[in-house]
Amino acid sequence: MIEARGLVKRYGPTTAVDHLSFDVRPGTVTGFLGPNGAGKSTTMRMMLGLDRPDAGTVRINGKDYRDLRSPLHEVGALLEVSGSKAFHPGRTARAHLTALAASNNIPRRRVGDVLGITGLEQAADRRAGKFSLGMAQRLGIAAALLGDPAVLVLDEPVNGLDPEGIRWIRNLLKNLAAHGRTVLVSSHLISEVAQTADQLIVIGQGRLLAQTTVAELSARSNSLEEAFFQLTEGSTEYSASNIAYQGSPS
């Protein structure tokens, strides 16, 4: 379980996360939604001990991430900002996962397991630096699954995946949740979240706007997308009314 209570994060005069509280429970996929600049990535970084909150707490299974004895065994994470920086481009996918397993006391056989789960068996001995964005994303997901964790925190997991890959990640996340795992998925693709998540946390300008279900939010309007736009109106960094077009029309 993930519990956030009164989280605050400031960068100079800017408040990125503003007294944010929510729960992410096991046994379901929870979508983490918000406009650009809403504070989603900052919140995830605080969950994973990469940024310290200025106030408040966020705990995973009752503990601060920094206090977890074996983090990869308890929490698997994929952050969009990592990209190719998450692995050495000269290493093969297998070598990357093997080194990660060895440094975290994870059985070596688990490397083969996650290569199979993510469909990377045929590419396992290729240098990761030559991977497409979609394959690099699969490698990041393989690393997140390596410790067989009970909690998964994934930022834009469908980024770079082809349609088959998107269907695969949907089924994977649903299956993980069905087996009692806690799954938090951040995405800017509202329609994608609608097909994957059951629960939703919606934030804007660093504040909680709603913690609800996909069905409940969808019922507020004609579609989930329309309900989302209505809920987040006024909390975006930009709007159609303040975009200036320069030059004459062609």
Tab-separated table of C-alpha atoms in Angstrom, residues 7-200:
chain	number	residue	atom	x	y	z
A	7	LEU	CA	2.964	16.117	0.808
A	8	VAL	CA	4.532	19.465	-0.054
A	9	LYS	CA	7.398	20.102	-2.472
A	10	ARG	CA	8.667	23.539	-3.449
A	11	TYR	CA	11.288	24.592	-5.968
A	12	GLY	CA	12.106	28.170	-5.091
A	13	PRO	CA	8.904	30.211	-5.358
A	14	THR	CA	7.084	27.372	-7.180
A	15	THR	CA	4.983	24.868	-5.237
A	16	ALA	CA	5.028	21.661	-7.268
A	17	VAL	CA	3.079	19.554	-4.756
A	18	ASP	CA	0.672	21.246	-2.366
A	19	HIS	CA	-0.529	19.337	0.739
A	20	LEU	CA	-1.314	16.215	-1.275
A	21	SER	CA	-2.868	13.172	0.413
A	22	PHE	CA	-4.086	9.903	-1.100
A	23	ASP	CA	-3.982	6.105	-0.771
A	24	VAL	CA	-3.071	3.483	-3.372
A	25	ARG	CA	-4.445	0.110	-2.336
A	26	PRO	CA	-3.466	-3.411	-3.364
A	27	GLY	CA	-5.485	-5.564	-5.725
A	28	THR	CA	-6.270	-2.838	-8.245
A	29	VAL	CA	-4.645	-0.688	-10.930
A	30	THR	CA	-4.745	2.967	-9.886
A	31	GLY	CA	-4.356	5.617	-12.571
A	32	PHE	CA	-2.483	8.799	-11.637
A	33	LEU	CA	-3.775	11.634	-13.811
A	34	GLY	CA	-3.217	15.350	-14.114
A	35	PRO	CA	-2.389	18.046	-16.672
A	36	ASN	CA	1.212	18.828	-17.601
A	37	GLY	CA	2.930	20.358	-14.588
A	38	ALA	CA	0.378	18.939	-12.150
A	39	GLY	CA	3.097	17.415	-9.960
A	40	LYS	CA	2.743	13.728	-10.874
A	41	SER	CA	6.428	13.059	-11.567
A	42	THR	CA	7.530	15.039	-8.520
A	43	THR	CA	5.155	13.024	-6.344
A	44	MET	CA	6.506	9.760	-7.746
A	45	ARG	CA	10.068	10.885	-7.127
A	46	MET	CA	9.192	11.579	-3.497
A	47	MET	CA	7.642	8.117	-3.215
A	48	LEU	CA	10.921	6.599	-4.369
A	49	GLY	CA	13.213	8.675	-2.161
A	50	LEU	CA	14.656	10.643	-5.091
A	51	ASP	CA	13.309	13.954	-3.782
A	52	ARG	CA	12.693	14.893	-0.155
A	53	PRO	CA	9.325	16.482	0.638
A	54	ASP	CA	9.383	19.884	2.302
A	55	ALA	CA	6.471	18.687	4.445
A	56	GLY	CA	4.337	15.584	4.809
A	57	THR	CA	5.120	11.919	4.322
A	58	VAL	CA	4.743	9.176	1.753
A	59	ARG	CA	5.049	5.588	2.921
A	60	ILE	CA	5.177	2.266	1.122
A	61	ASN	CA	3.922	-0.608	3.239
A	62	GLY	CA	4.200	1.658	6.258
A	63	LYS	CA	7.810	2.717	5.659
A	64	ASP	CA	9.733	5.534	4.039
A	65	TYR	CA	11.354	4.234	0.831
A	66	ARG	CA	14.800	5.026	2.255
A	67	ASP	CA	14.088	2.682	5.187
A	68	LEU	CA	13.249	-0.354	3.053
A	69	ARG	CA	15.897	-3.037	3.556
A	70	SER	CA	15.544	-4.538	0.070
A	71	PRO	CA	13.872	-1.885	-2.101
A	72	LEU	CA	13.760	-3.862	-5.366
A	73	HIS	CA	12.097	-6.766	-3.574
A	74	GLU	CA	9.358	-4.447	-2.321
A	75	VAL	CA	8.963	-1.724	-4.963
A	76	GLY	CA	9.420	-1.849	-8.721
A	77	ALA	CA	9.620	1.511	-10.475
A	78	LEU	CA	9.772	2.944	-13.960
A	79	LEU	CA	10.211	6.693	-14.295
A	80	GLU	CA	9.671	8.316	-17.678
A	81	VAL	CA	12.530	10.733	-17.097
A	82	SER	CA	14.991	7.856	-16.828
A	83	GLY	CA	14.820	6.748	-20.459
A	84	SER	CA	18.110	5.366	-21.767
A	85	LYS	CA	19.916	6.791	-18.699
A	86	ALA	CA	18.579	3.845	-16.689
A	87	PHE	CA	21.108	1.471	-18.262
A	88	HIS	CA	24.597	1.519	-19.765
A	89	PRO	CA	24.228	1.639	-23.577
A	90	GLY	CA	27.166	-0.715	-24.048
A	91	ARG	CA	25.680	-3.475	-21.911
A	92	THR	CA	23.317	-6.102	-23.192
A	93	ALA	CA	19.842	-6.352	-21.712
A	94	ARG	CA	20.822	-9.600	-20.008
A	95	ALA	CA	24.016	-8.096	-18.565
A	96	HIS	CA	22.130	-5.068	-17.255
A	97	LEU	CA	19.526	-7.193	-15.492
A	98	THR	CA	22.146	-9.660	-14.215
A	99	ALA	CA	24.186	-6.853	-12.631
A	100	LEU	CA	21.036	-5.367	-11.107
A	101	ALA	CA	20.037	-8.760	-9.709
A	102	ALA	CA	23.506	-9.401	-8.241
A	103	SER	CA	23.641	-6.002	-6.523
A	104	ASN	CA	20.215	-6.540	-4.947
A	105	ASN	CA	20.558	-10.185	-3.873
A	106	ILE	CA	18.021	-11.379	-6.447
A	107	PRO	CA	18.388	-14.949	-7.795
A	108	ARG	CA	19.961	-15.000	-11.263
A	109	ARG	CA	17.145	-17.204	-12.613
A	110	ARG	CA	14.830	-14.218	-12.185
A	111	VAL	CA	16.633	-12.502	-15.085
A	112	GLY	CA	15.365	-15.158	-17.484
A	113	ASP	CA	11.892	-14.860	-15.982
A	114	VAL	CA	11.558	-11.127	-16.610
A	115	LEU	CA	13.123	-11.342	-20.074
A	116	GLY	CA	10.359	-13.809	-20.893
A	117	ILE	CA	7.614	-11.724	-19.285
A	118	THR	CA	8.634	-8.638	-21.270
A	119	GLY	CA	9.240	-10.435	-24.577
A	120	LEU	CA	12.944	-9.594	-24.697
A	121	GLU	CA	14.333	-13.145	-24.974
A	122	GLN	CA	15.417	-12.711	-28.600
A	123	ALA	CA	17.029	-9.341	-27.896
A	124	ALA	CA	18.577	-10.267	-24.545
A	125	ASP	CA	22.150	-10.311	-25.871
A	126	ARG	CA	21.932	-7.125	-27.902
A	127	ARG	CA	23.424	-3.900	-26.601
A	128	ALA	CA	20.725	-1.874	-24.913
A	129	GLY	CA	22.029	1.308	-26.525
A	130	LYS	CA	20.774	-0.007	-29.863
A	131	PHE	CA	17.249	-0.588	-28.577
A	132	SER	CA	14.259	1.276	-29.944
A	133	LEU	CA	12.255	3.384	-27.492
A	134	GLY	CA	9.709	0.594	-27.153
A	135	MET	CA	12.360	-2.037	-26.417
A	136	ALA	CA	14.085	0.263	-23.928
A	137	GLN	CA	10.711	0.673	-22.243
A	138	ARG	CA	10.323	-3.102	-22.012
A	139	LEU	CA	13.785	-3.323	-20.449
A	140	GLY	CA	12.796	-0.711	-17.887
A	141	ILE	CA	9.680	-2.713	-17.046
A	142	ALA	CA	11.790	-5.892	-16.797
A	143	ALA	CA	14.013	-4.119	-14.260
A	144	ALA	CA	10.944	-2.984	-12.298
A	145	LEU	CA	9.690	-6.583	-12.128
A	146	LEU	CA	13.088	-8.101	-11.310
A	147	GLY	CA	12.619	-8.304	-7.534
A	148	ASP	CA	9.048	-9.647	-7.889
A	149	PRO	CA	7.814	-6.659	-5.855
A	150	ALA	CA	4.373	-6.249	-4.284
A	151	VAL	CA	4.265	-2.553	-5.260
A	152	LEU	CA	4.767	-1.103	-8.754
A	153	VAL	CA	5.109	2.602	-9.573
A	154	LEU	CA	5.144	3.210	-13.326
A	155	ASP	CA	5.384	6.577	-15.071
A	156	GLU	CA	4.016	6.502	-18.645
A	157	PRO	CA	4.593	2.748	-19.136
A	158	VAL	CA	3.078	2.669	-22.660
A	159	ASN	CA	5.494	5.328	-23.945
A	160	GLY	CA	7.121	4.070	-27.161
A	161	LEU	CA	5.192	0.794	-27.283
A	162	ASP	CA	3.455	-0.360	-30.452
A	163	PRO	CA	-0.217	-1.489	-30.355
A	164	GLU	CA	0.762	-5.059	-29.481
A	165	GLY	CA	3.015	-3.778	-26.722
A	166	ILE	CA	0.251	-1.552	-25.346
A	167	ARG	CA	-2.136	-4.511	-25.194
A	168	TRP	CA	0.587	-6.532	-23.477
A	169	ILE	CA	1.214	-3.923	-20.767
A	170	ARG	CA	-2.529	-3.555	-20.139
A	171	ASN	CA	-2.889	-7.277	-19.552
A	172	LEU	CA	0.284	-7.430	-17.456
A	173	LEU	CA	-0.831	-4.658	-15.103
A	174	LYS	CA	-4.312	-6.109	-14.699
A	175	ASN	CA	-2.858	-9.528	-13.968
A	176	LEU	CA	-0.431	-8.128	-11.385
A	177	ALA	CA	-3.270	-6.316	-9.623
A	178	ALA	CA	-5.475	-9.428	-9.769
A	179	HIS	CA	-2.765	-11.232	-7.796
A	180	GLY	CA	-2.918	-8.645	-5.014
A	181	ARG	CA	-0.183	-6.235	-6.053
A	182	THR	CA	-0.371	-2.475	-5.636
A	183	VAL	CA	-0.076	-0.844	-9.074
A	184	LEU	CA	0.161	2.925	-9.619
A	185	VAL	CA	0.301	4.079	-13.244
A	186	SER	CA	0.853	7.665	-14.306
A	187	SER	CA	-0.234	8.613	-17.823
A	188	HIS	CA	-1.303	11.573	-19.911
A	189	LEU	CA	-3.342	9.228	-22.140
A	190	ILE	CA	-6.779	9.352	-20.544
A	191	SER	CA	-8.286	6.795	-22.923
A	192	GLU	CA	-5.464	4.379	-22.100
A	193	VAL	CA	-6.018	4.740	-18.353
A	194	ALA	CA	-9.717	4.051	-18.919
A	195	GLN	CA	-8.829	0.639	-20.372
A	196	THR	CA	-6.334	-0.277	-17.669
A	197	ALA	CA	-7.216	1.312	-14.321
A	198	ASP	CA	-10.112	0.844	-11.930
A	199	GLN	CA	-9.233	3.548	-9.412
A	200	LEU	CA	-8.128	7.108	-10.196
